[in-house]
PDB file of C-alpha atoms in Angstrom:
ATOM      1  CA  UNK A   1      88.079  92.300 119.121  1.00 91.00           C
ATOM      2  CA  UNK A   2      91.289  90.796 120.469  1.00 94.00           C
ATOM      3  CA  UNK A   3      91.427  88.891 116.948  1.00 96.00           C
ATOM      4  CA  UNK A   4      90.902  92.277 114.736  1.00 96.00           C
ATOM      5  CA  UNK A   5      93.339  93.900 117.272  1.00 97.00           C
ATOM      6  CA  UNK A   6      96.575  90.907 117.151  1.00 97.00           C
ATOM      7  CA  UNK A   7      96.162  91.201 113.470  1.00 97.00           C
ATOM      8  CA  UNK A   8      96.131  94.837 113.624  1.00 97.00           C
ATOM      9  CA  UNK A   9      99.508  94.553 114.483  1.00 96.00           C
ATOM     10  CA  UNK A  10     101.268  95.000 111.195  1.00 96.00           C
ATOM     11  CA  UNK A  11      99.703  98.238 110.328  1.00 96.00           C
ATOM     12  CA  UNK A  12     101.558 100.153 112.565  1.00 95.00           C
ATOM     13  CA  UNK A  13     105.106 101.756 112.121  1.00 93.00           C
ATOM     14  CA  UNK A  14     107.898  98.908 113.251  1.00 94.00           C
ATOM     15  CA  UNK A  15     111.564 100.284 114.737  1.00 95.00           C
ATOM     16  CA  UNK A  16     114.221  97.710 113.940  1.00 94.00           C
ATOM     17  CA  UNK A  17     117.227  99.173 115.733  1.00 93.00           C
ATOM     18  CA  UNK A  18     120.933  96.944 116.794  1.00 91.00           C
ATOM     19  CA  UNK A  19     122.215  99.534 118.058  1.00 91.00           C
ATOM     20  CA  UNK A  20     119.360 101.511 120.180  1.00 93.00           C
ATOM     21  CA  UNK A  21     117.691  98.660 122.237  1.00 88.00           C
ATOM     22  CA  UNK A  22     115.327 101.609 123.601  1.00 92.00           C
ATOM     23  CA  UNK A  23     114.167 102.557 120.399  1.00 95.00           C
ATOM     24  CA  UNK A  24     112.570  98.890 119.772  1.00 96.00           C
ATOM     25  CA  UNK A  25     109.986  98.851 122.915  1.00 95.00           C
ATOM     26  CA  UNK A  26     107.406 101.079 120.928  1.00 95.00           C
ATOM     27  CA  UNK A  27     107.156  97.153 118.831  1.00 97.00           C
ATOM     28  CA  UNK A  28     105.352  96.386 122.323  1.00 97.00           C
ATOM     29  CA  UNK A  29     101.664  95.889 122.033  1.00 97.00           C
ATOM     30  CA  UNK A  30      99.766  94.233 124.667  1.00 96.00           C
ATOM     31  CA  UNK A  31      96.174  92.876 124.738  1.00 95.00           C
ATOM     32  CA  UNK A  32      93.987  92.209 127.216  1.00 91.00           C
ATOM     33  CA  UNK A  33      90.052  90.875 127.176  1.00 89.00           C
ATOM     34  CA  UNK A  34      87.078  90.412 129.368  1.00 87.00           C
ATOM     35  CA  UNK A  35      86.389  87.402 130.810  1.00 85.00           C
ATOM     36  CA  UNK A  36      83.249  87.182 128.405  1.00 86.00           C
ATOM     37  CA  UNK A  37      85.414  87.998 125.456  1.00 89.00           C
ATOM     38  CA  UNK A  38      87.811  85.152 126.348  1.00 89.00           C
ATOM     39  CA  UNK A  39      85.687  82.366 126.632  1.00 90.00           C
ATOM     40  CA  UNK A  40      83.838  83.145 123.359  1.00 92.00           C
ATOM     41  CA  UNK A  41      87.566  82.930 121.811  1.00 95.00           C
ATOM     42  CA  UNK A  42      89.004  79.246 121.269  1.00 96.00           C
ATOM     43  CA  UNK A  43      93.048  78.991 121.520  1.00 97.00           C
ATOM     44  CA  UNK A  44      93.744  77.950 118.047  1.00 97.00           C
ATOM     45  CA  UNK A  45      91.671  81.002 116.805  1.00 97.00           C
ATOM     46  CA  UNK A  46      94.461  83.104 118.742  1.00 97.00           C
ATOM     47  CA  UNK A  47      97.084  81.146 117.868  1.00 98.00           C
ATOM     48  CA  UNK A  48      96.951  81.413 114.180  1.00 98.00           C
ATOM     49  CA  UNK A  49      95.679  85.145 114.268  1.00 98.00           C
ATOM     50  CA  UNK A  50      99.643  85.443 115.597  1.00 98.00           C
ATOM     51  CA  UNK A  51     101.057  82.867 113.380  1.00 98.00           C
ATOM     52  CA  UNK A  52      99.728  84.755 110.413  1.00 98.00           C
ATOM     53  CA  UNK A  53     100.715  88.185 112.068  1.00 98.00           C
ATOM     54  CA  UNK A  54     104.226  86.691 112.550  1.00 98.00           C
ATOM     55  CA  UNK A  55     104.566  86.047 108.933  1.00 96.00           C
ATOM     56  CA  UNK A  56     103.159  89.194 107.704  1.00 97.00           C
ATOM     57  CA  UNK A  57     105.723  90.684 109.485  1.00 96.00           C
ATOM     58  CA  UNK A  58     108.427  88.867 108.076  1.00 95.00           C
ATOM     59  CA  UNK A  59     107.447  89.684 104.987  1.00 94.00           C
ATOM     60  CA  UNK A  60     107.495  93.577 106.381  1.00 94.00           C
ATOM     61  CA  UNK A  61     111.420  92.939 107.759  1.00 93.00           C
ATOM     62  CA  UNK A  62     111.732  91.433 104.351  1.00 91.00           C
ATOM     63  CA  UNK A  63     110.693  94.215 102.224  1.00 90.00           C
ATOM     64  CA  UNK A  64     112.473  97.283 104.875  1.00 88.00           C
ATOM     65  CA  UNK A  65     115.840  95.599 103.804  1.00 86.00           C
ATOM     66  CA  UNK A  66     116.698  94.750 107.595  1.00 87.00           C
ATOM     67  CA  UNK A  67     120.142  92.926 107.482  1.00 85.00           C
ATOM     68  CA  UNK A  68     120.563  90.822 110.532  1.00 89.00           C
ATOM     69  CA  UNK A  69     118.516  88.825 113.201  1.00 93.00           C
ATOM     70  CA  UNK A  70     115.007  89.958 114.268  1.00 96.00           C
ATOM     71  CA  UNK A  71     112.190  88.101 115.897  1.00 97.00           C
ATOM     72  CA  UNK A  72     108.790  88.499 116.717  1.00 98.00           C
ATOM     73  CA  UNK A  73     107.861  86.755 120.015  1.00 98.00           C
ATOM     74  CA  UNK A  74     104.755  86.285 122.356  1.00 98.00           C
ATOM     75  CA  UNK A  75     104.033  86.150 126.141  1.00 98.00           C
ATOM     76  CA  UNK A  76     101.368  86.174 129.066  1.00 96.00           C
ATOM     77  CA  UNK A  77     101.784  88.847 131.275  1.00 94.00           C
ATOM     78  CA  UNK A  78      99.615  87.352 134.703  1.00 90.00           C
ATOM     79  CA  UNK A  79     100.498  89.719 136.439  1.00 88.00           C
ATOM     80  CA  UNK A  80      99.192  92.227 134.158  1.00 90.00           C
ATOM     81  CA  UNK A  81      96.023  90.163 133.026  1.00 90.00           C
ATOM     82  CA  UNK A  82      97.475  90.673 129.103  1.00 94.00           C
ATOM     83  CA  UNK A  83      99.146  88.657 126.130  1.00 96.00           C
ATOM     84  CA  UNK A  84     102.035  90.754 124.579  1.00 98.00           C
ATOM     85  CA  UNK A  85     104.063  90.710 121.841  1.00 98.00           C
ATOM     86  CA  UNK A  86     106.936  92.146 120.541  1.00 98.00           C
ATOM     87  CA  UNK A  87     109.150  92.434 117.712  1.00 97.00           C
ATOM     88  CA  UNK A  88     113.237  92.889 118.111  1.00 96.00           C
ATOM     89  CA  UNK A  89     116.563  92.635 116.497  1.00 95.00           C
ATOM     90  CA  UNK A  90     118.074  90.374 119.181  1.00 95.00           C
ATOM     91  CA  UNK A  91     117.914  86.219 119.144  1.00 95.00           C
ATOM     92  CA  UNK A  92     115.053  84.534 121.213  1.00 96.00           C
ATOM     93  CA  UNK A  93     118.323  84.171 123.414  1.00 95.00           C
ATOM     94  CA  UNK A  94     118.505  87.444 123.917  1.00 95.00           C
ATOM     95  CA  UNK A  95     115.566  88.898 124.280  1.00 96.00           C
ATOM     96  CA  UNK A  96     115.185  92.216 126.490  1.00 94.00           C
ATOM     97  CA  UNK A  97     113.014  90.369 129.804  1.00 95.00           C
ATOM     98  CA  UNK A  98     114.624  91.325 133.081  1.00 92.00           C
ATOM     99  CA  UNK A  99     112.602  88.360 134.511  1.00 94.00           C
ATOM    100  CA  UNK A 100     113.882  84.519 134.005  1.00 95.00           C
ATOM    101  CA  UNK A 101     112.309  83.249 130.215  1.00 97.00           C
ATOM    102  CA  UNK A 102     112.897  80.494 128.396  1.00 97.00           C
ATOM    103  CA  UNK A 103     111.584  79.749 124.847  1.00 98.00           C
ATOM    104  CA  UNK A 104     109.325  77.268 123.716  1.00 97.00           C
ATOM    105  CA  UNK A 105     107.147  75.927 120.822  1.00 97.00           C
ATOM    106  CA  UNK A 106     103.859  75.736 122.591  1.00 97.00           C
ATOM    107  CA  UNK A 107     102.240  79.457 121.723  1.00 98.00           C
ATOM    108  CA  UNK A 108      98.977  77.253 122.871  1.00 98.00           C
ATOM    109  CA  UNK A 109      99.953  76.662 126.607  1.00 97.00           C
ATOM    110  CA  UNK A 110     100.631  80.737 126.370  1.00 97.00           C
ATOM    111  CA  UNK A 111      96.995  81.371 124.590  1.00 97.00           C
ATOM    112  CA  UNK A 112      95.565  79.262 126.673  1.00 96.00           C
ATOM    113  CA  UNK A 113      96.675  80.675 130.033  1.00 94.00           C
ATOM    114  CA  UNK A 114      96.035  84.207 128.769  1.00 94.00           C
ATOM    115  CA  UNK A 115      92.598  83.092 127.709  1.00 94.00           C
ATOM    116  CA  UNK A 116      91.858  80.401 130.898  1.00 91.00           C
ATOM    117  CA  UNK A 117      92.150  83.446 133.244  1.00 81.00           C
ATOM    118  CA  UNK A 118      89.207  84.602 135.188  1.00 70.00           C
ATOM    119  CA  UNK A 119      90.507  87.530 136.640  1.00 65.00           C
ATOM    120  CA  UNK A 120      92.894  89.248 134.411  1.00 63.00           C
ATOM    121  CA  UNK A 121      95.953  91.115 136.689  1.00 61.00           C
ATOM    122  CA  UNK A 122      94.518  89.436 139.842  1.00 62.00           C
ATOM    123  CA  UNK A 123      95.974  86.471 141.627  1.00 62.00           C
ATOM    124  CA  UNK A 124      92.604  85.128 143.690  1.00 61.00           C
ATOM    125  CA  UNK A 125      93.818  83.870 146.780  1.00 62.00           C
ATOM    126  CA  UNK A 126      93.039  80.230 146.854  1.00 67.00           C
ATOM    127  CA  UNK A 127      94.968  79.669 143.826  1.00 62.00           C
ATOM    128  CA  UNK A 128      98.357  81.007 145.120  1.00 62.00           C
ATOM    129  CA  UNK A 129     100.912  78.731 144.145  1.00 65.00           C
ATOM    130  CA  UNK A 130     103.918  77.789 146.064  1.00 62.00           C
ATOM    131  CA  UNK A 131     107.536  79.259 144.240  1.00 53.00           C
ATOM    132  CA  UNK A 132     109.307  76.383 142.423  1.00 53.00           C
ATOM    133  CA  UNK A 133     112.679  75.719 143.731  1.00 50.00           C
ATOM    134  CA  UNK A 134     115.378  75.271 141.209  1.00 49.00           C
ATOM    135  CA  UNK A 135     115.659  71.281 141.895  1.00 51.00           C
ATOM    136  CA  UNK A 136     111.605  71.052 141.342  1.00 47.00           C
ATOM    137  CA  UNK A 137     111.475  69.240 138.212  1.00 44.00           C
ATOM    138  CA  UNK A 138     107.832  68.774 137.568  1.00 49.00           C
ATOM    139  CA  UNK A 139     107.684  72.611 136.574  1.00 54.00           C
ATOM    140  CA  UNK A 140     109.736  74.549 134.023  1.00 63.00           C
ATOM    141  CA  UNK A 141     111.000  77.979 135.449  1.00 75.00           C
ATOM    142  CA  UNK A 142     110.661  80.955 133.750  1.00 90.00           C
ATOM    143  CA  UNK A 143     108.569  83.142 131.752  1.00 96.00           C
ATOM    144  CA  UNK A 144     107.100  80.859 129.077  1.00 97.00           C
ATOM    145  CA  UNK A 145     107.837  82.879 125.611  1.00 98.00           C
ATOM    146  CA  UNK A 146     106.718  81.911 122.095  1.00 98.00           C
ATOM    147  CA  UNK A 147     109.505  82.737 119.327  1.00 98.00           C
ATOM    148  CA  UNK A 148     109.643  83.367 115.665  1.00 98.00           C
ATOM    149  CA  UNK A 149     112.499  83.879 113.546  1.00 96.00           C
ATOM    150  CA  UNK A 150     111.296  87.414 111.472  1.00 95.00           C
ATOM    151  CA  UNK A 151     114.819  86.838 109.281  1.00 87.00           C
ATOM    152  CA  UNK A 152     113.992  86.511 105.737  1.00 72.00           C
ATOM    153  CA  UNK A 153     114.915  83.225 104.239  1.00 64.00           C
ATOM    154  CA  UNK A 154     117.534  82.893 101.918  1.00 48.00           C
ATOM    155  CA  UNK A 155     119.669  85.434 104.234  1.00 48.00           C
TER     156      UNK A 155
END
């Protein structure tokens, strides 16, 4: 289902908007998945199901004759229990999070978090985890989020 539902993604209406930030959040969707569902589901499955939604939708921004930058980009929400997505006209940079981010390649670590937890929007209490601080270098702060670049080439 979560497979059918990440590719689902490109049949539904998409608000590219500069100017009105707001008017982008409906490009939200979120996903979540039983613990059953998730360990029948292999990361690389749900990695290219939003690889190949990310380039459908490129195509999309292509053919809507968006001028400008827009990206499609990808997150784990633990607190939530859910992968999201999102599509926007702002660069990875930029991106609307009022939470620390920072981008990376690895949509794989995300996938695999999402799909490694056992209890979706629950922290059980033997795994807390002590806060990072700043000069911890063994661990990378901020929300891990996956990128893609939704401008049409040759633009």
């Amino acid at each position: 289902m979560l497979l059918k539902d990440i590719r689902a993604i490109v049949t539904e209406s998409m608000t590219l908007s500069p100017d009105d930030p707001a008017a982008e959040e409906t490009n939200t969707n979120w996903f979540g998945a039983p613990p059953h569902e998730r360990m029948g589901l292999s990361a690389d499955e749900v990695v290219t199901a939003f690889e190949e939604t990310a380039y459908l939708i490129r195509e999309q921004v292509a053919g809507n004759g968006h001028r400008g930058t827009a990206t499609f980009y990808v997150w784990h929400d633990s607190v939530a229990g859910q992968l999201r997505c999102s599509v926007g006209s702002r660069k990875p940079s930029d991106l609307p999070f009022t939470v620390d981010y920072r981008i990376t390649d690895d949509l794989r670590a995300i996938v695999v978090e999402f799909l490694e937890d056992r209890a979706p929007g629950a922290i059980v209490w033997g795994e807390l985890e002590p806060v990072p601080y700043p000069d911890d270098v063994e661990s990378e702060p901020g929300l891990a989020v996956w990128a893609f670049d939704l401008t049409p080439f040759g633009r």
